[in-house]
Amino acid sequence: DLVQKQGQSWAASRSFALEGVLTYAPIAEWLRSPAVRPSLDAFDDLWRIELARLLPELLRNRPELPAPEVMTEDWQQQRFFQAIVQAIQAAPTPLFLHLDDMQWTEPETLALLQFLLHGVRKHPLLLVGGIRTEDAVVNRALAAFIAATHHANQLRELYLGPLSVEEVETLAAQTAGEAITPEQASTLYTASEGHPLYLIEVVRSGFTEAHATPETEEQNGSKRIGVPSIPARIRKLLSARLDQLSPSTRDIANMAAVVGRTFSYTILQAAVTHDEMALVDALDELLQQRIIREQGSDS
């Protein structure tokens, strides 16, 4: 929104965790954006044919041009990559490109992005990628891309922590389209622990309507708004992440959930049937996947 308000050129896309997704799909979406697409009509025939691999409509009004050849040689891929560089450089500058969920970007697109960043080193271009690090650990091509951009001094990493109570209130109000009370904001913060996706899904599930005039419950002599249940989409995402764990780690995670929202190493060790090494390995895997987080010396 800030880029748009400033009148800068921008294009946005995202990757998806789906098999059979079209290779270079995020690049194609950038090329079709209002910031890039208009300049392609004036392209030389050579580059137009190459770009038609992703945008077949470029040849719709040029029937005399041949269809792009199947890429079987390295030089053909390099020419195709160079066509993408030409397309990006032809867009109004400065240009802002956004690619969300890069943890699911396939190797071919990452290779093209690396070529693009090298080809436009002197061009006013900003590429911003969003990555969920817990899902990125299995994407070796992404790790190589990050290492290469680090080496080329083209990368700046920003780690986003949990939202504060004030930020939760702001995001919840924006999502709901109406103001929320401080009590609702506090409950949402407790339920989501500042996780933006969880927060948005809770609000979209009708939290503000369901809890605008809630039934209250007694707890420690005081009344509070009941914490909302986990939205269906979040349940599916959690199930998908748990399915990626090794069998022993999944068993230990299930036992930890039975113990409660917080658990100590000592209690979990007494509850599981796995040996200590398996338990340590499982906890390490759960930490890497950000399914759990360490809060103290024994929890």
PDB file of C-alpha atoms in Angstrom:
ATOM      1  CA  ASP A   1       0.000   0.000   0.000  1.00  0.00           C
ATOM      2  CA  LEU A   2       2.818   2.409   0.853  1.00  0.00           C
ATOM      3  CA  VAL A   3       4.519   1.832  -2.516  1.00  0.00           C
ATOM      4  CA  GLN A   4       1.229   2.409  -4.343  1.00  0.00           C
ATOM      5  CA  LYS A   5       0.474   5.587  -2.400  1.00  0.00           C
ATOM      6  CA  GLN A   6       3.915   6.931  -3.317  1.00  0.00           C
ATOM      7  CA  GLY A   7       3.138   6.391  -6.994  1.00  0.00           C
ATOM      8  CA  GLN A   8       5.943   3.866  -7.516  1.00  0.00           C
ATOM      9  CA  SER A   9       5.816   0.987 -10.004  1.00  0.00           C
ATOM     10  CA  TRP A  10       5.181  -2.385  -8.396  1.00  0.00           C
ATOM     11  CA  ALA A  11       4.208  -5.972  -9.108  1.00  0.00           C
ATOM     12  CA  ALA A  12       3.310  -8.723  -6.662  1.00  0.00           C
ATOM     13  CA  SER A  13       3.064 -12.486  -6.827  1.00  0.00           C
ATOM     14  CA  ARG A  14       3.374 -15.551  -4.627  1.00  0.00           C
ATOM     15  CA  SER A  15       4.451 -19.178  -4.710  1.00  0.00           C
ATOM     16  CA  PHE A  16       2.195 -22.074  -3.787  1.00  0.00           C
ATOM     17  CA  ALA A  17       2.769 -25.382  -2.027  1.00  0.00           C
ATOM     18  CA  LEU A  18       1.198 -27.396  -4.832  1.00  0.00           C
ATOM     19  CA  GLU A  19       2.556 -30.104  -7.081  1.00  0.00           C
ATOM     20  CA  GLY A  20       2.303 -29.436 -10.791  1.00  0.00           C
ATOM     21  CA  VAL A  21       2.391 -25.652 -10.427  1.00  0.00           C
ATOM     22  CA  LEU A  22       3.463 -23.970 -13.663  1.00  0.00           C
ATOM     23  CA  THR A  23       7.193 -23.278 -13.646  1.00  0.00           C
ATOM     24  CA  TYR A  24       7.998 -19.554 -13.548  1.00  0.00           C
ATOM     25  CA  ALA A  25       4.375 -18.767 -12.575  1.00  0.00           C
ATOM     26  CA  PRO A  26       5.385 -15.879 -10.254  1.00  0.00           C
ATOM     27  CA  ILE A  27       7.482 -14.344 -13.042  1.00  0.00           C
ATOM     28  CA  ALA A  28       4.560 -14.579 -15.466  1.00  0.00           C
ATOM     29  CA  GLU A  29       2.343 -12.770 -12.968  1.00  0.00           C
ATOM     30  CA  TRP A  30       4.898  -9.978 -12.680  1.00  0.00           C
ATOM     31  CA  LEU A  31       5.080  -9.649 -16.457  1.00  0.00           C
ATOM     32  CA  ARG A  32       1.284  -9.332 -16.671  1.00  0.00           C
ATOM     33  CA  SER A  33       1.175  -6.612 -14.015  1.00  0.00           C
ATOM     34  CA  PRO A  34       0.224  -3.030 -14.991  1.00  0.00           C
ATOM     35  CA  ALA A  35       3.767  -1.952 -14.139  1.00  0.00           C
ATOM     36  CA  VAL A  36       5.462  -4.262 -16.662  1.00  0.00           C
ATOM     37  CA  ARG A  37       2.978  -5.451 -19.303  1.00  0.00           C
ATOM     38  CA  PRO A  38       2.475  -2.168 -21.282  1.00  0.00           C
ATOM     39  CA  SER A  39       6.162  -1.861 -22.188  1.00  0.00           C
ATOM     40  CA  LEU A  40       6.248  -5.356 -23.734  1.00  0.00           C
ATOM     41  CA  ASP A  41       4.189  -4.305 -26.762  1.00  0.00           C
ATOM     42  CA  ALA A  42       7.170  -2.356 -28.105  1.00  0.00           C
ATOM     43  CA  PHE A  43       9.625  -5.234 -27.708  1.00  0.00           C
ATOM     44  CA  ASP A  44      11.822  -6.550 -30.502  1.00  0.00           C
ATOM     45  CA  ASP A  45      10.589  -9.766 -32.086  1.00  0.00           C
ATOM     46  CA  LEU A  46      13.453 -11.794 -30.589  1.00  0.00           C
ATOM     47  CA  TRP A  47      12.499 -10.906 -27.010  1.00  0.00           C
ATOM     48  CA  ARG A  48       8.776 -11.079 -27.757  1.00  0.00           C
ATOM     49  CA  ILE A  49       9.117 -14.699 -28.906  1.00  0.00           C
ATOM     50  CA  GLU A  50      11.072 -15.617 -25.789  1.00  0.00           C
ATOM     51  CA  LEU A  51       8.584 -13.937 -23.468  1.00  0.00           C
ATOM     52  CA  ALA A  52       5.775 -15.807 -25.219  1.00  0.00           C
ATOM     53  CA  ARG A  53       6.933 -18.882 -23.301  1.00  0.00           C
ATOM     54  CA  LEU A  54       5.208 -17.307 -20.301  1.00  0.00           C
ATOM     55  CA  LEU A  55       2.831 -14.903 -22.051  1.00  0.00           C
ATOM     56  CA  PRO A  56       1.425 -16.633 -25.180  1.00  0.00           C
ATOM     57  CA  GLU A  57      -0.838 -13.644 -25.778  1.00  0.00           C
ATOM     58  CA  LEU A  58       2.183 -11.661 -26.984  1.00  0.00           C
ATOM     59  CA  LEU A  59       1.971 -13.577 -30.281  1.00  0.00           C
ATOM     60  CA  ARG A  60      -1.806 -13.329 -30.644  1.00  0.00           C
ATOM     61  CA  ASN A  61      -1.626 -10.309 -32.931  1.00  0.00           C
ATOM     62  CA  ARG A  62       1.619 -11.381 -34.573  1.00  0.00           C
ATOM     63  CA  PRO A  63       0.759 -14.625 -36.431  1.00  0.00           C
ATOM     64  CA  GLU A  64       3.806 -14.243 -38.649  1.00  0.00           C
ATOM     65  CA  LEU A  65       6.138 -14.847 -35.697  1.00  0.00           C
ATOM     66  CA  PRO A  66       7.131 -18.438 -34.905  1.00  0.00           C
ATOM     67  CA  ALA A  67       6.338 -20.082 -31.600  1.00  0.00           C
ATOM     68  CA  PRO A  68       9.286 -20.332 -29.203  1.00  0.00           C
ATOM     69  CA  GLU A  69      11.407 -23.443 -29.612  1.00  0.00           C
ATOM     70  CA  VAL A  70      11.573 -26.071 -26.906  1.00  0.00           C
ATOM     71  CA  MET A  71      14.546 -25.310 -24.668  1.00  0.00           C
ATOM     72  CA  THR A  72      17.071 -28.136 -24.831  1.00  0.00           C
ATOM     73  CA  GLU A  73      20.363 -26.218 -24.683  1.00  0.00           C
ATOM     74  CA  ASP A  74      21.881 -23.981 -22.031  1.00  0.00           C
ATOM     75  CA  TRP A  75      22.188 -21.058 -24.443  1.00  0.00           C
ATOM     76  CA  GLN A  76      18.440 -21.182 -25.082  1.00  0.00           C
ATOM     77  CA  GLN A  77      17.711 -20.900 -21.385  1.00  0.00           C
ATOM     78  CA  GLN A  78      20.165 -18.022 -21.070  1.00  0.00           C
ATOM     79  CA  ARG A  79      18.433 -16.163 -23.917  1.00  0.00           C
ATOM     80  CA  PHE A  80      15.066 -16.729 -22.228  1.00  0.00           C
ATOM     81  CA  PHE A  81      16.448 -15.430 -18.930  1.00  0.00           C
ATOM     82  CA  GLN A  82      17.884 -12.410 -20.733  1.00  0.00           C
ATOM     83  CA  ALA A  83      14.443 -11.673 -22.170  1.00  0.00           C
ATOM     84  CA  ILE A  84      13.066 -11.505 -18.632  1.00  0.00           C
ATOM     85  CA  VAL A  85      15.843  -9.087 -17.674  1.00  0.00           C
ATOM     86  CA  GLN A  86      14.964  -6.924 -20.684  1.00  0.00           C
ATOM     87  CA  ALA A  87      11.286  -6.925 -19.681  1.00  0.00           C
ATOM     88  CA  ILE A  88      12.007  -5.855 -16.113  1.00  0.00           C
ATOM     89  CA  GLN A  89      14.440  -3.162 -17.224  1.00  0.00           C
ATOM     90  CA  ALA A  90      11.852  -1.766 -19.640  1.00  0.00           C
ATOM     91  CA  ALA A  91       9.359  -1.114 -16.829  1.00  0.00           C
ATOM     92  CA  PRO A  92       9.107   2.352 -15.244  1.00  0.00           C
ATOM     93  CA  THR A  93      11.615   2.852 -12.456  1.00  0.00           C
ATOM     94  CA  PRO A  94      12.122   2.496  -9.613  1.00  0.00           C
ATOM     95  CA  LEU A  95      10.404  -0.895  -9.662  1.00  0.00           C
ATOM     96  CA  PHE A  96       9.253  -2.818  -6.583  1.00  0.00           C
ATOM     97  CA  LEU A  97       8.757  -6.587  -6.971  1.00  0.00           C
ATOM     98  CA  HIS A  98       7.174  -8.669  -4.229  1.00  0.00           C
ATOM     99  CA  LEU A  99       7.182 -12.470  -4.022  1.00  0.00           C
ATOM    100  CA  ASP A 100       5.387 -13.973  -1.048  1.00  0.00           C
ATOM    101  CA  ASP A 101       5.752 -17.517   0.314  1.00  0.00           C
ATOM    102  CA  MET A 102       9.186 -17.969  -1.235  1.00  0.00           C
ATOM    103  CA  GLN A 103       9.686 -21.097   0.852  1.00  0.00           C
ATOM    104  CA  TRP A 104       7.638 -22.875  -1.848  1.00  0.00           C
ATOM    105  CA  THR A 105       9.379 -21.369  -4.880  1.00  0.00           C
ATOM    106  CA  GLU A 106      10.650 -24.076  -7.208  1.00  0.00           C
ATOM    107  CA  PRO A 107      14.341 -24.262  -8.305  1.00  0.00           C
ATOM    108  CA  GLU A 108      13.729 -23.021 -11.870  1.00  0.00           C
ATOM    109  CA  THR A 109      12.163 -19.770 -10.717  1.00  0.00           C
ATOM    110  CA  LEU A 110      14.913 -19.243  -8.135  1.00  0.00           C
ATOM    111  CA  ALA A 111      17.566 -19.707 -10.822  1.00  0.00           C
ATOM    112  CA  LEU A 112      15.799 -17.109 -12.947  1.00  0.00           C
ATOM    113  CA  LEU A 113      15.597 -14.703 -10.013  1.00  0.00           C
ATOM    114  CA  GLN A 114      19.315 -15.059  -9.376  1.00  0.00           C
ATOM    115  CA  PHE A 115      20.036 -14.324 -13.047  1.00  0.00           C
ATOM    116  CA  LEU A 116      17.668 -11.346 -12.889  1.00  0.00           C
ATOM    117  CA  LEU A 117      19.342  -9.834  -9.845  1.00  0.00           C
ATOM    118  CA  HIS A 118      22.733 -10.197 -11.503  1.00  0.00           C
ATOM    119  CA  GLY A 119      21.472  -8.674 -14.753  1.00  0.00           C
ATOM    120  CA  VAL A 120      19.916  -5.593 -13.151  1.00  0.00           C
ATOM    121  CA  ARG A 121      22.653  -4.758 -10.641  1.00  0.00           C
ATOM    122  CA  LYS A 122      22.730  -1.120 -11.850  1.00  0.00           C
ATOM    123  CA  HIS A 123      18.956  -0.901 -12.302  1.00  0.00           C
ATOM    124  CA  PRO A 124      16.727   0.676  -9.596  1.00  0.00           C
ATOM    125  CA  LEU A 125      14.946  -2.526  -8.582  1.00  0.00           C
ATOM    126  CA  LEU A 126      13.869  -3.780  -5.162  1.00  0.00           C
ATOM    127  CA  LEU A 127      12.863  -7.416  -4.750  1.00  0.00           C
ATOM    128  CA  VAL A 128      11.146  -8.225  -1.456  1.00  0.00           C
ATOM    129  CA  GLY A 129      10.450 -11.842  -0.603  1.00  0.00           C
ATOM    130  CA  GLY A 130       8.406 -13.239   2.241  1.00  0.00           C
ATOM    131  CA  ILE A 131       9.597 -16.542   3.705  1.00  0.00           C
ATOM    132  CA  ARG A 132       8.225 -18.709   6.485  1.00  0.00           C
ATOM    133  CA  THR A 133      11.515 -20.031   7.779  1.00  0.00           C
ATOM    134  CA  GLU A 134       9.942 -23.072   9.415  1.00  0.00           C
ATOM    135  CA  ASP A 135       8.804 -24.287   5.978  1.00  0.00           C
ATOM    136  CA  ALA A 136      11.970 -23.233   4.147  1.00  0.00           C
ATOM    137  CA  VAL A 137      14.384 -25.706   5.731  1.00  0.00           C
ATOM    138  CA  VAL A 138      13.621 -28.397   3.131  1.00  0.00           C
ATOM    139  CA  ASN A 139      14.025 -26.086   0.108  1.00  0.00           C
ATOM    140  CA  ARG A 140      17.691 -26.551  -0.798  1.00  0.00           C
ATOM    141  CA  ALA A 141      17.377 -24.389  -3.906  1.00  0.00           C
ATOM    142  CA  LEU A 142      16.137 -21.517  -1.750  1.00  0.00           C
ATOM    143  CA  ALA A 143      19.066 -21.972   0.641  1.00  0.00           C
ATOM    144  CA  ALA A 144      21.450 -21.779  -2.324  1.00  0.00           C
ATOM    145  CA  PHE A 145      19.673 -18.659  -3.620  1.00  0.00           C
ATOM    146  CA  ILE A 146      19.959 -16.956  -0.225  1.00  0.00           C
ATOM    147  CA  ALA A 147      23.649 -17.871   0.030  1.00  0.00           C
ATOM    148  CA  ALA A 148      24.344 -16.531  -3.471  1.00  0.00           C
ATOM    149  CA  THR A 149      22.598 -13.211  -2.855  1.00  0.00           C
ATOM    150  CA  HIS A 150      24.410 -12.899   0.474  1.00  0.00           C
ATOM    151  CA  HIS A 151      27.728 -13.462  -1.299  1.00  0.00           C
ATOM    152  CA  ALA A 152      26.840 -10.837  -3.917  1.00  0.00           C
ATOM    153  CA  ASN A 153      25.955  -8.354  -1.158  1.00  0.00           C
ATOM    154  CA  GLN A 154      22.414  -8.102  -2.533  1.00  0.00           C
ATOM    155  CA  LEU A 155      20.480  -9.384   0.466  1.00  0.00           C
ATOM    156  CA  ARG A 156      19.212  -7.808   3.648  1.00  0.00           C
ATOM    157  CA  GLU A 157      17.283 -10.061   6.015  1.00  0.00           C
ATOM    158  CA  LEU A 158      14.598  -8.779   8.347  1.00  0.00           C
ATOM    159  CA  TYR A 159      13.132 -11.151  10.921  1.00  0.00           C
ATOM    160  CA  LEU A 160       9.573 -10.364  11.965  1.00  0.00           C
ATOM    161  CA  GLY A 161       8.673 -11.215  15.536  1.00  0.00           C
ATOM    162  CA  PRO A 162       5.214 -11.594  17.074  1.00  0.00           C
ATOM    163  CA  LEU A 163       2.832  -8.641  17.001  1.00  0.00           C
ATOM    164  CA  SER A 164       2.374  -6.525  20.113  1.00  0.00           C
ATOM    165  CA  VAL A 165      -1.032  -6.042  21.734  1.00  0.00           C
ATOM    166  CA  GLU A 166      -1.341  -2.664  20.006  1.00  0.00           C
ATOM    167  CA  GLU A 167      -0.433  -4.173  16.628  1.00  0.00           C
ATOM    168  CA  VAL A 168      -2.914  -7.002  17.200  1.00  0.00           C
ATOM    169  CA  GLU A 169      -5.642  -4.440  17.847  1.00  0.00           C
ATOM    170  CA  THR A 170      -4.752  -2.519  14.675  1.00  0.00           C
ATOM    171  CA  LEU A 171      -4.595  -5.599  12.422  1.00  0.00           C
ATOM    172  CA  ALA A 172      -7.777  -7.076  13.896  1.00  0.00           C
ATOM    173  CA  ALA A 173      -9.658  -3.827  13.329  1.00  0.00           C
ATOM    174  CA  GLN A 174      -8.408  -3.610   9.734  1.00  0.00           C
ATOM    175  CA  THR A 175      -9.439  -7.210   9.084  1.00  0.00           C
ATOM    176  CA  ALA A 176     -12.853  -6.842  10.717  1.00  0.00           C
ATOM    177  CA  GLY A 177     -13.538  -3.461   9.153  1.00  0.00           C
ATOM    178  CA  GLU A 178     -14.537  -2.034  12.514  1.00  0.00           C
ATOM    179  CA  ALA A 179     -13.002  -1.018  15.807  1.00  0.00           C
ATOM    180  CA  ILE A 180     -12.497  -3.640  18.502  1.00  0.00           C
ATOM    181  CA  THR A 181     -12.441  -3.154  22.237  1.00  0.00           C
ATOM    182  CA  PRO A 182      -9.270  -3.344  24.348  1.00  0.00           C
ATOM    183  CA  GLU A 183     -10.706  -6.462  26.001  1.00  0.00           C
ATOM    184  CA  GLN A 184     -11.140  -8.122  22.596  1.00  0.00           C
ATOM    185  CA  ALA A 185      -7.604  -7.106  21.603  1.00  0.00           C
ATOM    186  CA  SER A 186      -6.230  -8.651  24.784  1.00  0.00           C
ATOM    187  CA  THR A 187      -8.110 -11.899  24.151  1.00  0.00           C
ATOM    188  CA  LEU A 188      -6.949 -12.027  20.534  1.00  0.00           C
ATOM    189  CA  TYR A 189      -3.374 -11.437  21.639  1.00  0.00           C
ATOM    190  CA  THR A 190      -3.604 -14.274  24.165  1.00  0.00           C
ATOM    191  CA  ALA A 191      -5.126 -16.633  21.610  1.00  0.00           C
ATOM    192  CA  SER A 192      -2.792 -15.794  18.715  1.00  0.00           C
ATOM    193  CA  GLU A 193       0.372 -14.961  20.700  1.00  0.00           C
ATOM    194  CA  GLY A 194       0.908 -12.244  18.110  1.00  0.00           C
ATOM    195  CA  HIS A 195       0.887 -14.588  15.086  1.00  0.00           C
ATOM    196  CA  PRO A 196      -0.592 -12.562  12.180  1.00  0.00           C
ATOM    197  CA  LEU A 197      -2.054 -15.472  10.175  1.00  0.00           C
ATOM    198  CA  TYR A 198      -3.734 -16.992  13.219  1.00  0.00           C
ATOM    199  CA  LEU A 199      -5.072 -13.592  14.206  1.00  0.00           C
ATOM    200  CA  ILE A 200      -6.539 -12.882  10.768  1.00  0.00           C
ATOM    201  CA  GLU A 201      -8.227 -16.283  10.564  1.00  0.00           C
ATOM    202  CA  VAL A 202      -9.731 -15.891  14.050  1.00  0.00           C
ATOM    203  CA  VAL A 203     -11.177 -12.506  13.102  1.00  0.00           C
ATOM    204  CA  ARG A 204     -12.444 -13.774   9.739  1.00  0.00           C
ATOM    205  CA  SER A 205     -14.172 -16.660  11.484  1.00  0.00           C
ATOM    206  CA  GLY A 206     -16.456 -14.130  13.131  1.00  0.00           C
ATOM    207  CA  PHE A 207     -14.649 -13.427  16.378  1.00  0.00           C
ATOM    208  CA  THR A 208     -15.723  -9.787  16.609  1.00  0.00           C
ATOM    209  CA  GLU A 209     -19.363 -10.662  15.989  1.00  0.00           C
ATOM    210  CA  ALA A 210     -19.315 -13.646  18.320  1.00  0.00           C
ATOM    211  CA  HIS A 211     -17.538 -11.777  21.093  1.00  0.00           C
ATOM    212  CA  ALA A 212     -18.826  -8.238  20.755  1.00  0.00           C
ATOM    213  CA  THR A 213     -21.318  -9.007  23.516  1.00  0.00           C
ATOM    214  CA  PRO A 214     -19.900 -12.274  24.845  1.00  0.00           C
ATOM    215  CA  GLU A 215     -20.979 -14.548  27.583  1.00  0.00           C
ATOM    216  CA  THR A 216     -18.322 -14.227  30.248  1.00  0.00           C
ATOM    217  CA  GLU A 217     -16.809 -16.844  32.436  1.00  0.00           C
ATOM    218  CA  GLU A 218     -15.427 -16.795  35.929  1.00  0.00           C
ATOM    219  CA  GLN A 219     -11.691 -17.337  36.259  1.00  0.00           C
ATOM    220  CA  ASN A 220      -9.720 -16.615  39.428  1.00  0.00           C
ATOM    221  CA  GLY A 221     -12.561 -14.448  40.673  1.00  0.00           C
ATOM    222  CA  SER A 222     -12.704 -12.233  37.560  1.00  0.00           C
ATOM    223  CA  LYS A 223     -14.540 -12.307  34.274  1.00  0.00           C
ATOM    224  CA  ARG A 224     -12.912 -12.408  30.854  1.00  0.00           C
ATOM    225  CA  ILE A 225     -13.864 -13.038  27.250  1.00  0.00           C
ATOM    226  CA  GLY A 226     -13.554 -16.690  26.285  1.00  0.00           C
ATOM    227  CA  VAL A 227     -10.651 -17.536  23.977  1.00  0.00           C
ATOM    228  CA  PRO A 228     -11.984 -18.419  20.477  1.00  0.00           C
ATOM    229  CA  SER A 229     -11.548 -21.893  19.047  1.00  0.00           C
ATOM    230  CA  ILE A 230      -8.907 -22.616  16.398  1.00  0.00           C
ATOM    231  CA  PRO A 231     -10.217 -21.724  12.899  1.00  0.00           C
ATOM    232  CA  ALA A 232     -10.572 -24.557  10.381  1.00  0.00           C
ATOM    233  CA  ARG A 233      -7.875 -23.182   8.060  1.00  0.00           C
ATOM    234  CA  ILE A 234      -5.354 -23.010  10.898  1.00  0.00           C
ATOM    235  CA  ARG A 235      -6.186 -26.589  11.869  1.00  0.00           C
ATOM    236  CA  LYS A 236      -5.458 -27.703   8.302  1.00  0.00           C
ATOM    237  CA  LEU A 237      -2.164 -25.795   8.227  1.00  0.00           C
ATOM    238  CA  LEU A 238      -1.107 -27.279  11.556  1.00  0.00           C
ATOM    239  CA  SER A 239      -2.040 -30.783  10.409  1.00  0.00           C
ATOM    240  CA  ALA A 240      -0.025 -30.316   7.213  1.00  0.00           C
ATOM    241  CA  ARG A 241       3.031 -29.183   9.189  1.00  0.00           C
ATOM    242  CA  LEU A 242       2.721 -32.065  11.642  1.00  0.00           C
ATOM    243  CA  ASP A 243       2.479 -34.508   8.734  1.00  0.00           C
ATOM    244  CA  GLN A 244       5.951 -33.368   7.612  1.00  0.00           C
ATOM    245  CA  LEU A 245       7.522 -34.470  10.895  1.00  0.00           C
ATOM    246  CA  SER A 246       9.261 -37.787  11.379  1.00  0.00           C
ATOM    247  CA  PRO A 247       7.025 -40.432  13.024  1.00  0.00           C
ATOM    248  CA  SER A 248       8.834 -40.346  16.384  1.00  0.00           C
ATOM    249  CA  THR A 249       8.777 -36.540  16.482  1.00  0.00           C
ATOM    250  CA  ARG A 250       5.073 -36.533  15.685  1.00  0.00           C
ATOM    251  CA  ASP A 251       4.433 -38.988  18.530  1.00  0.00           C
ATOM    252  CA  ILE A 252       6.357 -36.797  20.957  1.00  0.00           C
ATOM    253  CA  ALA A 253       4.544 -33.680  19.720  1.00  0.00           C
ATOM    254  CA  ASN A 254       1.206 -35.383  20.354  1.00  0.00           C
ATOM    255  CA  MET A 255       2.282 -36.280  23.885  1.00  0.00           C
ATOM    256  CA  ALA A 256       3.465 -32.709  24.495  1.00  0.00           C
ATOM    257  CA  ALA A 257       0.047 -31.456  23.387  1.00  0.00           C
ATOM    258  CA  VAL A 258      -1.589 -33.790  25.899  1.00  0.00           C
ATOM    259  CA  VAL A 259       0.607 -32.367  28.670  1.00  0.00           C
ATOM    260  CA  GLY A 260      -0.585 -28.860  27.826  1.00  0.00           C
ATOM    261  CA  ARG A 261       0.226 -25.601  26.091  1.00  0.00           C
ATOM    262  CA  THR A 262       3.435 -25.424  28.114  1.00  0.00           C
ATOM    263  CA  PHE A 263       5.475 -28.390  29.270  1.00  0.00           C
ATOM    264  CA  SER A 264       8.817 -29.060  30.882  1.00  0.00           C
ATOM    265  CA  TYR A 265      11.495 -31.371  29.555  1.00  0.00           C
ATOM    266  CA  THR A 266      11.331 -33.404  32.761  1.00  0.00           C
ATOM    267  CA  ILE A 267       7.586 -34.013  32.529  1.00  0.00           C
ATOM    268  CA  LEU A 268       7.745 -34.856  28.823  1.00  0.00           C
ATOM    269  CA  GLN A 269      10.648 -37.241  29.378  1.00  0.00           C
ATOM    270  CA  ALA A 270       8.598 -39.089  31.993  1.00  0.00           C
ATOM    271  CA  ALA A 271       5.549 -39.217  29.730  1.00  0.00           C
ATOM    272  CA  VAL A 272       7.088 -40.618  26.526  1.00  0.00           C
ATOM    273  CA  THR A 273       8.421 -44.098  25.837  1.00  0.00           C
ATOM    274  CA  HIS A 274      11.268 -42.921  23.579  1.00  0.00           C
ATOM    275  CA  ASP A 275      14.849 -42.812  24.809  1.00  0.00           C
ATOM    276  CA  GLU A 276      16.515 -39.533  25.724  1.00  0.00           C
ATOM    277  CA  MET A 277      18.389 -39.171  22.419  1.00  0.00           C
ATOM    278  CA  ALA A 278      15.168 -39.569  20.431  1.00  0.00           C
ATOM    279  CA  LEU A 279      13.489 -37.014  22.682  1.00  0.00           C
ATOM    280  CA  VAL A 280      16.293 -34.479  22.210  1.00  0.00           C
ATOM    281  CA  ASP A 281      16.254 -34.990  18.435  1.00  0.00           C
ATOM    282  CA  ALA A 282      12.474 -34.591  18.356  1.00  0.00           C
ATOM    283  CA  LEU A 283      12.535 -31.379  20.372  1.00  0.00           C
ATOM    284  CA  ASP A 284      15.263 -30.026  18.104  1.00  0.00           C
ATOM    285  CA  GLU A 285      13.127 -30.797  15.037  1.00  0.00           C
ATOM    286  CA  LEU A 286      10.086 -29.157  16.623  1.00  0.00           C
ATOM    287  CA  LEU A 287      12.147 -26.065  17.448  1.00  0.00           C
ATOM    288  CA  GLN A 288      13.505 -25.837  13.903  1.00  0.00           C
ATOM    289  CA  GLN A 289       9.982 -26.108  12.523  1.00  0.00           C
ATOM    290  CA  ARG A 290       8.846 -23.472  15.059  1.00  0.00           C
ATOM    291  CA  ILE A 291       6.097 -25.745  16.302  1.00  0.00           C
ATOM    292  CA  ILE A 292       7.390 -25.195  19.837  1.00  0.00           C
ATOM    293  CA  ARG A 293       9.578 -22.521  21.366  1.00  0.00           C
ATOM    294  CA  GLU A 294      11.805 -22.509  24.419  1.00  0.00           C
ATOM    295  CA  GLN A 295      10.657 -20.231  27.231  1.00  0.00           C
ATOM    296  CA  GLY A 296      12.873 -21.213  30.161  1.00  0.00           C
ATOM    297  CA  SER A 297      15.593 -23.515  31.367  1.00  0.00           C
ATOM    298  CA  ASP A 298      13.244 -26.501  31.582  1.00  0.00           C
ATOM    299  CA  SER A 299      10.293 -25.558  29.349  1.00  0.00           C
TER     300      SER A 299
END
